[in-house]
Tab-separated table of C-alpha atoms and ligand atoms in Angstrom:
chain	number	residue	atom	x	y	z
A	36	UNK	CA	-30.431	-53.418	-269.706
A	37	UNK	CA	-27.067	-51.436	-270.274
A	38	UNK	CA	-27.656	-48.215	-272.025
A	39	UNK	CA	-24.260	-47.520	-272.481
A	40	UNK	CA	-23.119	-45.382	-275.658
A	41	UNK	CA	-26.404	-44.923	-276.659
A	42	UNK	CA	-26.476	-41.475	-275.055
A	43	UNK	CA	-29.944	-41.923	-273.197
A	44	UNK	CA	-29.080	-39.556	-270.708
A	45	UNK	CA	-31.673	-39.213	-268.182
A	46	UNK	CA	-34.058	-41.359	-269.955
A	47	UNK	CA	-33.424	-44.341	-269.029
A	48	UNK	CA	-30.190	-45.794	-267.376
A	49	UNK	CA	-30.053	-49.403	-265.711
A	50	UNK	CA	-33.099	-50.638	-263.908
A	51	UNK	CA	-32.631	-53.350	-260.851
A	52	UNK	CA	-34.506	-55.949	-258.643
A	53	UNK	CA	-34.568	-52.910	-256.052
A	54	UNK	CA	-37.246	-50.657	-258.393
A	55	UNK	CA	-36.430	-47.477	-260.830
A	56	UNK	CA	-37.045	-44.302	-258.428
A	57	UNK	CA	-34.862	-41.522	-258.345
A	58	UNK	CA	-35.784	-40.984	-262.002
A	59	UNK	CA	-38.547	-38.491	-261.742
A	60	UNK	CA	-39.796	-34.930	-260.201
A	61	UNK	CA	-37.837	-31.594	-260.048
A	62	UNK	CA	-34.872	-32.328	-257.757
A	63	UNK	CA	-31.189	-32.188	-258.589
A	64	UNK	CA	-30.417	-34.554	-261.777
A	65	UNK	CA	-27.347	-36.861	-260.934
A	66	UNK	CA	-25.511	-39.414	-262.653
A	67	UNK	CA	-24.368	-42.467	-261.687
A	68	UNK	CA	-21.550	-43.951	-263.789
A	69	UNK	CA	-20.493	-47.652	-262.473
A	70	UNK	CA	-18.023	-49.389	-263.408
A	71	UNK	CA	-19.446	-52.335	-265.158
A	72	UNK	CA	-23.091	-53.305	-265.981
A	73	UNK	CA	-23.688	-56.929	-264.602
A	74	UNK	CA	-21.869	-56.958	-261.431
A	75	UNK	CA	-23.801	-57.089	-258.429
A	76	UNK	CA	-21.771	-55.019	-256.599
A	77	UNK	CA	-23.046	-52.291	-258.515
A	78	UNK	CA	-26.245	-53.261	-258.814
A	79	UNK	CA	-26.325	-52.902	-255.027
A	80	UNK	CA	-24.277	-49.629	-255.124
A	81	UNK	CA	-27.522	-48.629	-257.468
A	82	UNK	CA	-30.056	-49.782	-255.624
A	83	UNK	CA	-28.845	-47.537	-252.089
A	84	UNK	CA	-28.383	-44.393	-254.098
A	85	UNK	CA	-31.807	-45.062	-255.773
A	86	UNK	CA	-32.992	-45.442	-252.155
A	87	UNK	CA	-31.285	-41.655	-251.359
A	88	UNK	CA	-32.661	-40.168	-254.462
A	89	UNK	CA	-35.409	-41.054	-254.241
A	90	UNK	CA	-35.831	-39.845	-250.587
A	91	UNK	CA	-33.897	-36.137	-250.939
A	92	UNK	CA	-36.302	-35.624	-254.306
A	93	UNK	CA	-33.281	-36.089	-256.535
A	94	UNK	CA	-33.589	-37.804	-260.017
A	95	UNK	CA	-30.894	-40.672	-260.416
A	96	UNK	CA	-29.545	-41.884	-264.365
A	97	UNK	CA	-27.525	-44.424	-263.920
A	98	UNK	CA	-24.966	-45.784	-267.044
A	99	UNK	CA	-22.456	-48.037	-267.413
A	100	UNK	CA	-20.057	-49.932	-269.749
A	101	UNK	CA	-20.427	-53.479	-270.854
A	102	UNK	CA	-16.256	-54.331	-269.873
A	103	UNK	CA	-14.504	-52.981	-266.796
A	104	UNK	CA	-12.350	-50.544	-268.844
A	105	UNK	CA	-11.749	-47.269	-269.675
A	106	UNK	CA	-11.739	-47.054	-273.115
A	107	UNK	CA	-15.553	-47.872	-272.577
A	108	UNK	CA	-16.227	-45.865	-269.682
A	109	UNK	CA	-14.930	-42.945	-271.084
A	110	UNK	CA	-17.552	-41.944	-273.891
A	111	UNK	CA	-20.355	-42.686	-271.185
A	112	UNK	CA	-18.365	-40.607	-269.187
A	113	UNK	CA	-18.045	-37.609	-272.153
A	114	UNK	CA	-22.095	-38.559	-273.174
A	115	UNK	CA	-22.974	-37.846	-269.236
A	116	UNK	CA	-20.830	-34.467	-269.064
A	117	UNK	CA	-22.494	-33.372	-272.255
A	118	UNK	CA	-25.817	-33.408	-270.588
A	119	UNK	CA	-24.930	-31.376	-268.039
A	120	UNK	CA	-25.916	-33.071	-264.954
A	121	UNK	CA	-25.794	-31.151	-261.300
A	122	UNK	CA	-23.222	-34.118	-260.331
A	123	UNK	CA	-21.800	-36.681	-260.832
A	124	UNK	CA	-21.230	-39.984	-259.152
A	125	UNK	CA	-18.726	-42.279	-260.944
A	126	UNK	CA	-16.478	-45.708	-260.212
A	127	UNK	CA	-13.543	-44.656	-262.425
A	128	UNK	CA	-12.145	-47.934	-264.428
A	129	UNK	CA	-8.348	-46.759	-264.442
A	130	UNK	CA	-6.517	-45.053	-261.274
A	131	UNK	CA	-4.333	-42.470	-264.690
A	132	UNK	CA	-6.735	-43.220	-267.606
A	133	UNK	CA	-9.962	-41.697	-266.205
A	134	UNK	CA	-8.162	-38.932	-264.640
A	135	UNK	CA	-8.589	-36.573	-267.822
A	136	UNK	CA	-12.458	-37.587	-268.750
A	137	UNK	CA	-13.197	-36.219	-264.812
A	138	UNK	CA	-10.777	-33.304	-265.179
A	139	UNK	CA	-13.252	-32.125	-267.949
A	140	UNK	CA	-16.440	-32.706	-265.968
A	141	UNK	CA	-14.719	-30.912	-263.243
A	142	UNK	CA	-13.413	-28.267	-265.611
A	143	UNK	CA	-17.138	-27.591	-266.719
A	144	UNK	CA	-17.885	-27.180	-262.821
A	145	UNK	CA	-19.780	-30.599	-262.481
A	146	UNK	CA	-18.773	-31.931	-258.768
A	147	UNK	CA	-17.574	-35.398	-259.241
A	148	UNK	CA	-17.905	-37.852	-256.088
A	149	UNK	CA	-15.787	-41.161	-256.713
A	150	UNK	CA	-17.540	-44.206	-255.481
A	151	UNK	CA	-15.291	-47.534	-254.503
A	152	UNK	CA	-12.588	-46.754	-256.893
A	153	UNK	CA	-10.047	-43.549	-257.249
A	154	UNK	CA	-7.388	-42.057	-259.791
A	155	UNK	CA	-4.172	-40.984	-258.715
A	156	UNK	CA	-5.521	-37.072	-258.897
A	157	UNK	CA	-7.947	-37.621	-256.301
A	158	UNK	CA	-8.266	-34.182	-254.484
A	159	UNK	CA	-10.473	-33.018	-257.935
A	160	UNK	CA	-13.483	-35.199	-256.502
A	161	UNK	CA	-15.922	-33.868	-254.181
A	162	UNK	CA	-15.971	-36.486	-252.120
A	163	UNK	CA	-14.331	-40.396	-252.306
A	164	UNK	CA	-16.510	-43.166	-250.935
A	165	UNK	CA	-15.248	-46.522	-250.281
A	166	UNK	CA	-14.153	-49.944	-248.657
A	167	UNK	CA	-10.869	-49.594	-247.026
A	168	UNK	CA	-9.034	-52.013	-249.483
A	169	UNK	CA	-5.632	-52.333	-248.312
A	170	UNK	CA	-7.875	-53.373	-245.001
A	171	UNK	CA	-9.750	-55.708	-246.979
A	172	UNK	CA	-6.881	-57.702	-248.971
A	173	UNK	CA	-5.330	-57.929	-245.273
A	174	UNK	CA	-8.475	-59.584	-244.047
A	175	UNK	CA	-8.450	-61.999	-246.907
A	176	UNK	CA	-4.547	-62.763	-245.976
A	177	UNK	CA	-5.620	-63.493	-242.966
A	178	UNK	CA	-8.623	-65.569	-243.705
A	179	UNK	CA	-7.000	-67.803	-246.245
A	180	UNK	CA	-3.796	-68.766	-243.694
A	181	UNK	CA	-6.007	-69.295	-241.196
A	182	UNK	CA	-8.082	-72.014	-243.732
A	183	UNK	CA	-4.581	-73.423	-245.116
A	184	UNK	CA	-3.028	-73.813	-240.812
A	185	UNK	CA	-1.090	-71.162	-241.666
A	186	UNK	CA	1.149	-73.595	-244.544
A	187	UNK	CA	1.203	-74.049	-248.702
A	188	UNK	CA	0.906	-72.452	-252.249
A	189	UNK	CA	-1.198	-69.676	-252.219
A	190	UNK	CA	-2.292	-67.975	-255.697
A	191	UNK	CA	-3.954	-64.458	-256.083
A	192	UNK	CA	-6.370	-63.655	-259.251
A	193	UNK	CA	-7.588	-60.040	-259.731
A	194	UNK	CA	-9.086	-58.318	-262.207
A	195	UNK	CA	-5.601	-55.958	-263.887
A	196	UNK	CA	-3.247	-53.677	-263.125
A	197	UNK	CA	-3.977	-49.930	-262.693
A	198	UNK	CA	-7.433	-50.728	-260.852
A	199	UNK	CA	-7.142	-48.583	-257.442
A	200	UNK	CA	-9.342	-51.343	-254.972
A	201	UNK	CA	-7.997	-54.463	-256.951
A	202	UNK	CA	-4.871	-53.562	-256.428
A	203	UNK	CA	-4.702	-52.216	-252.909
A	204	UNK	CA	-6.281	-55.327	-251.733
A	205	UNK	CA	-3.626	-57.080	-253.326
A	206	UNK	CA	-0.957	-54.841	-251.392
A	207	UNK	CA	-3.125	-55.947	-247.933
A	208	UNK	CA	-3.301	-59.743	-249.089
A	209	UNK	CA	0.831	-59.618	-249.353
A	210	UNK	CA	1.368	-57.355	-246.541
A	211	UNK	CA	-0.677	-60.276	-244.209
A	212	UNK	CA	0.680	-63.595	-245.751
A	213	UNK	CA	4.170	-62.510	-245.764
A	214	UNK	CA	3.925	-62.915	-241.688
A	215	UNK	CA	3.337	-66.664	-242.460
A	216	UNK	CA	7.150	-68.099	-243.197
A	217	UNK	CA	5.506	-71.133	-244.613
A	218	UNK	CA	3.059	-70.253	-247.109
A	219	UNK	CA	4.543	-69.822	-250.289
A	220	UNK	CA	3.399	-66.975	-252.681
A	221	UNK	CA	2.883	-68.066	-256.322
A	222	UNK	CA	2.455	-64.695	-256.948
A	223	UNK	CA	-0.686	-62.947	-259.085
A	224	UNK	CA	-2.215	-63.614	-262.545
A	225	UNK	CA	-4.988	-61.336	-263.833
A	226	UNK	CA	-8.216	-62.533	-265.636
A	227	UNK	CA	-9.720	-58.830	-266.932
A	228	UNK	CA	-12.997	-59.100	-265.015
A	229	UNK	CA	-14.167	-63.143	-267.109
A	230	UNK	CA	-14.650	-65.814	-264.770
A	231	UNK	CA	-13.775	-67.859	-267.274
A	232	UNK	CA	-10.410	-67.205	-267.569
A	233	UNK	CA	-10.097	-66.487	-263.907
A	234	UNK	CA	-11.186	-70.671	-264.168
A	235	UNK	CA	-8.843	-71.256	-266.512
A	236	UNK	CA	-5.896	-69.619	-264.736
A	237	UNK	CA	-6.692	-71.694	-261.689
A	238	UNK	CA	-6.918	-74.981	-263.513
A	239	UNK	CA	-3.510	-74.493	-264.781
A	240	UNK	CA	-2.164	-73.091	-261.799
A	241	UNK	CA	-3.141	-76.680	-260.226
A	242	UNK	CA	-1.617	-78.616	-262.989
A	243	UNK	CA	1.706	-76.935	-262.681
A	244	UNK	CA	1.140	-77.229	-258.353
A	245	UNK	CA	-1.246	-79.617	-258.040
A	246	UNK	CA	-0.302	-79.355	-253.917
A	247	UNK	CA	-2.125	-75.580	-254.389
A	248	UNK	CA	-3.191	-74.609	-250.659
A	249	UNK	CA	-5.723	-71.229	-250.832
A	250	UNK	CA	-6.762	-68.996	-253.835
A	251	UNK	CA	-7.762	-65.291	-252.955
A	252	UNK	CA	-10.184	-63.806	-256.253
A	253	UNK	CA	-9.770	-60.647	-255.281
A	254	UNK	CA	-13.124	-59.466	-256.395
A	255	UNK	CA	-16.533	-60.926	-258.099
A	256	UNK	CA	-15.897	-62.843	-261.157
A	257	UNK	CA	-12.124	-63.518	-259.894
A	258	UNK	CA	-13.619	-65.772	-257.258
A	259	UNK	CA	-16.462	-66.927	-259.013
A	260	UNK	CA	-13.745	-68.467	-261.490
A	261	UNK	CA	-11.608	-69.436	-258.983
A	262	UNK	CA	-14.580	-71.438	-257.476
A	263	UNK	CA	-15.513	-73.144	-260.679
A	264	UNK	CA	-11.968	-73.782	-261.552
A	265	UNK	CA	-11.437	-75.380	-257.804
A	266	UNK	CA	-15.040	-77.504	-258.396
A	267	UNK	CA	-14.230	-78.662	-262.008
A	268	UNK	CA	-10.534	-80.058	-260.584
A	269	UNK	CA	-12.558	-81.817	-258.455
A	270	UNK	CA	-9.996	-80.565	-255.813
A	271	UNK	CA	-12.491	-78.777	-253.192
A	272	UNK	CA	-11.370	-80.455	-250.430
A	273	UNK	CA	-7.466	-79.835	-250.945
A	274	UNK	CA	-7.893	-75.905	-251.942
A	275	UNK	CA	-9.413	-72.723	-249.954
A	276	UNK	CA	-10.683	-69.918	-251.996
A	277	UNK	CA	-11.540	-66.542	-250.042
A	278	UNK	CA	-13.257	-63.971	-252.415
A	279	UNK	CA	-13.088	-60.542	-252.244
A	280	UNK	CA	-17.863	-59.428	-252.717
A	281	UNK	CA	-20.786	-61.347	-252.146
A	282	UNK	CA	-22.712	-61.856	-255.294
A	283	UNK	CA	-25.484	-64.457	-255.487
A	284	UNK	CA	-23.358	-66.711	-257.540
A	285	UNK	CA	-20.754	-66.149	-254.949
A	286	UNK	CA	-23.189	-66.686	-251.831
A	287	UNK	CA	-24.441	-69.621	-253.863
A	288	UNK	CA	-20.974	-71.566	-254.044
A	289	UNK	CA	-20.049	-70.627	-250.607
A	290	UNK	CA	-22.990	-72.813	-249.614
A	291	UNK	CA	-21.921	-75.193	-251.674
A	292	UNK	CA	-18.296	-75.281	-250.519
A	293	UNK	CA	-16.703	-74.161	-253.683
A	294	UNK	CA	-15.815	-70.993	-252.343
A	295	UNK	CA	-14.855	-71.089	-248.254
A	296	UNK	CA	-14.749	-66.879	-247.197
A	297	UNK	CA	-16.410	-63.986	-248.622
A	298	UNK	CA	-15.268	-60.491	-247.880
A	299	UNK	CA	-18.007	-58.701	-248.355
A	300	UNK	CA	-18.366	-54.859	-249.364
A	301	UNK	CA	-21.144	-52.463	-248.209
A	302	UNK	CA	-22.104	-51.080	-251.738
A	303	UNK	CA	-25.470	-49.739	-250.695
A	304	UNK	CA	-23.598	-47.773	-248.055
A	305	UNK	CA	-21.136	-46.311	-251.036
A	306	UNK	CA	-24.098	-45.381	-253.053
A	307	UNK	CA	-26.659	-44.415	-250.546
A	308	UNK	CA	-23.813	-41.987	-248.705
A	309	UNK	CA	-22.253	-40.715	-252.935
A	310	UNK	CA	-25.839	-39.374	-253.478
A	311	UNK	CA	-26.178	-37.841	-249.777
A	312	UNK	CA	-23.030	-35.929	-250.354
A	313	UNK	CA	-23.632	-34.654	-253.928
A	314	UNK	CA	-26.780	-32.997	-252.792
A	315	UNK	CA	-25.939	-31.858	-249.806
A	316	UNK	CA	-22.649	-30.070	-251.646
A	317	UNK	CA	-25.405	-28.957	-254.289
A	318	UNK	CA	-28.021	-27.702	-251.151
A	319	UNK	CA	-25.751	-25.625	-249.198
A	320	UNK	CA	-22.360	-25.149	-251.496
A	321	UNK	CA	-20.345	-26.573	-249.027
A	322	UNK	CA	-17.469	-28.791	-249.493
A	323	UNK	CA	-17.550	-32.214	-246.971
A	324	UNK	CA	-15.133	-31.731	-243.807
A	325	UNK	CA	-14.117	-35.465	-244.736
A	326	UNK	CA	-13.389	-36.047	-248.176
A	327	UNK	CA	-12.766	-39.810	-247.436
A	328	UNK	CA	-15.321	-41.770	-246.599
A	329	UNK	CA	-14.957	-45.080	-245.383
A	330	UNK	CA	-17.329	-47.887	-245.493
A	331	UNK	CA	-17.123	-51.362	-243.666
A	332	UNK	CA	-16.808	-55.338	-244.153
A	333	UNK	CA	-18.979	-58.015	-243.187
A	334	UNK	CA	-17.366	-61.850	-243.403
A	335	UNK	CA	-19.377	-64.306	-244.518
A	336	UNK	CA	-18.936	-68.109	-243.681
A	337	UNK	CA	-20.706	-71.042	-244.809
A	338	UNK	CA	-21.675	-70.795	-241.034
A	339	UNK	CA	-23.429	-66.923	-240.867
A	340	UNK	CA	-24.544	-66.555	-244.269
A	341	UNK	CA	-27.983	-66.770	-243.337
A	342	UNK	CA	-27.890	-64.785	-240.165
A	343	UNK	CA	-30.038	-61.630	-240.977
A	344	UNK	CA	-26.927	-59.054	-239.591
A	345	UNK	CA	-24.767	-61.041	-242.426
A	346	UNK	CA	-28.059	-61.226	-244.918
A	347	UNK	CA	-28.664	-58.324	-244.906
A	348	UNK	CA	-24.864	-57.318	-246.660
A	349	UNK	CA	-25.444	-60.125	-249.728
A	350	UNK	CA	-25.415	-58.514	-252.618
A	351	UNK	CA	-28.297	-57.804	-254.999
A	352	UNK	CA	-28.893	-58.905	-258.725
B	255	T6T	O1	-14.964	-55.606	-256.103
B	255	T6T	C1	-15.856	-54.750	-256.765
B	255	T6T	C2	-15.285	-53.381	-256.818
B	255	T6T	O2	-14.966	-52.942	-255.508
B	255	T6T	C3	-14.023	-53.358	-257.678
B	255	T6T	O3	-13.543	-52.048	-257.777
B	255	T6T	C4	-14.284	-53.944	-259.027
B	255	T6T	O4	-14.864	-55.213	-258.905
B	255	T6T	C5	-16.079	-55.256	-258.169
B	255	T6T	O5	-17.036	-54.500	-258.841
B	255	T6T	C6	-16.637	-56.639	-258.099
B	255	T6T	O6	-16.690	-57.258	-259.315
């Protein structure tokens, strides 16, 4: 349940499928701001930095907001600086507009680690943990020419503009299918985080080019949409769609060909390695040598997807 706004710092925060923990005992108190509740990409973030917390003797609150912005990330943001946490974790919504809500936790000499995305005044942060992006959106480039022979109408659907992941993997995506001379680029349309409209944009997008080759949703509910709009056209065998994540919905219409790649993140990695930073930074007052961290990819196929070294990657709810 999202507690956002309702200022129950430390009290409660969101619970998951991988237990509470990290909520108790006399250890540093951190909070964990993510960037939406009810995306299981940070649901999994969660559950690995409950796993760290929980192990180092550190108490974990974790918030969120209800829409992937800023204007409702921000007072969670203010409500979690107020309480005066020993750090702070946080997946800022906006690359500018969350850049002033962390100057002030910074400013009040809370150490801020940004997990998956950034904001254009980065070097405030302790730390930065995430996916190589502009890797990532190349690997989906890639993926989708190679399910299209390298020909067609390729669309891209992310989430909107000023999102530091969504729109470096966008960068990558262009960067790879520009080497193609015959795939033609029908350039990007952005759904603000529904799957619904992410549906809706593909099923127009077909009924203008009903020859579409390959989709790329260039994160969750992007290619969940994508892979409902694809299944409801009835037009799964004319049109790839890689995804950027691996939720179960995802995983689910991989296996049942709606969706053909996934490019899945390591959240538990980003959240289990944000918590082992902040307290080590809070332990012995020293700054990380490496203030990027970089996580990995897995790519999962209708063909690995149960293989326990893929498996283990799915996200969880
Ligand atoms: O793709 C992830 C995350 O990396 C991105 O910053 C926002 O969307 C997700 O949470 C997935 O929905």
């Amino acid at each position: 349940v999202a507690a956002a706004g309702t200022g129950a710092v430390f009290l409660g925060g969101l619970t998951t499928s991988c237990g509470g923990g990290g909520g108790e005992g006399e250890g540093y108190r951190l909070a964990l701001i993510v960037g939406v509740t009810g995306d299981e990409f940070y649901t999994t973030m969660e559950c690995g930095a409950r796993a760290a917390a929980r192990k180092l003797g550190a108490r974990l609150n974790v918030q969120g907001p209800e829409e992937f912005s800023p204007a409702a990330q921000t007072p969670i943001l203010n409500a979690v600086v107020q309480s005066n946490p020993d750090a702070i974790l946080i997946a800022p919504t906006d690359r500018t507009a969350m850049v002033g809500p962390i100057q002030s936790a910074v400013n009040q000499d809370i150490p801020v680690v940004l997990v998956d995305t950034t904001i254009e005044k980065e070097e405030i942060a302790l730390a930065r943990i995430s996916s190589d992006n502009v890797e990532g959106g190349r690997m989906a480039g890639e993926a989708l020419a190679e399910q299209i022979g390298g020909k067609g109408k390729v669309l891209l659907i992310s989430v909107k503009p000023g999102i530091s992941t969504t729109d470096q993997r966008k960068q990558g995506f262009e960067e790879a299918i520009k080497q193609y001379p015959d795939i033609e680029y029908l350039g990007t349309e952005y759904c603000n985080d529904d799957p619904t409209q992410a549906a809706s944009i593909t099923t127009s997008t077909l009924q203008a080019h009903p020859d579409l080759a390959g989709i790329f949703g260039a994160n969750v509910f992007s290619g969940q949409g994508a892979g409902t709009g694809v299944r409801q056209a009835g037009k799964r065998d004319q049109v790839s769609v890689v995804a950027f994540d691996a939720s179960p919905t995802q995983v689910e219409d991989l296996r049942r060909g709606n969706l053909d790649v996934l490019i899945a993140q390591h959240p538990n990695d980003i959240g289990r390695r944000g918590v082992q930073i902040a307290v080590r930074y809070l332990e012995s007052g020293e700054e990380p040598e490496n203030k990027q961290i970089t996580t990995g990819f897995t790519t999962v196929t209708r063909d690995n997807l149960d293989a326990p070294e893929v498996e283990r990657y799915l996200y969880r709810a």
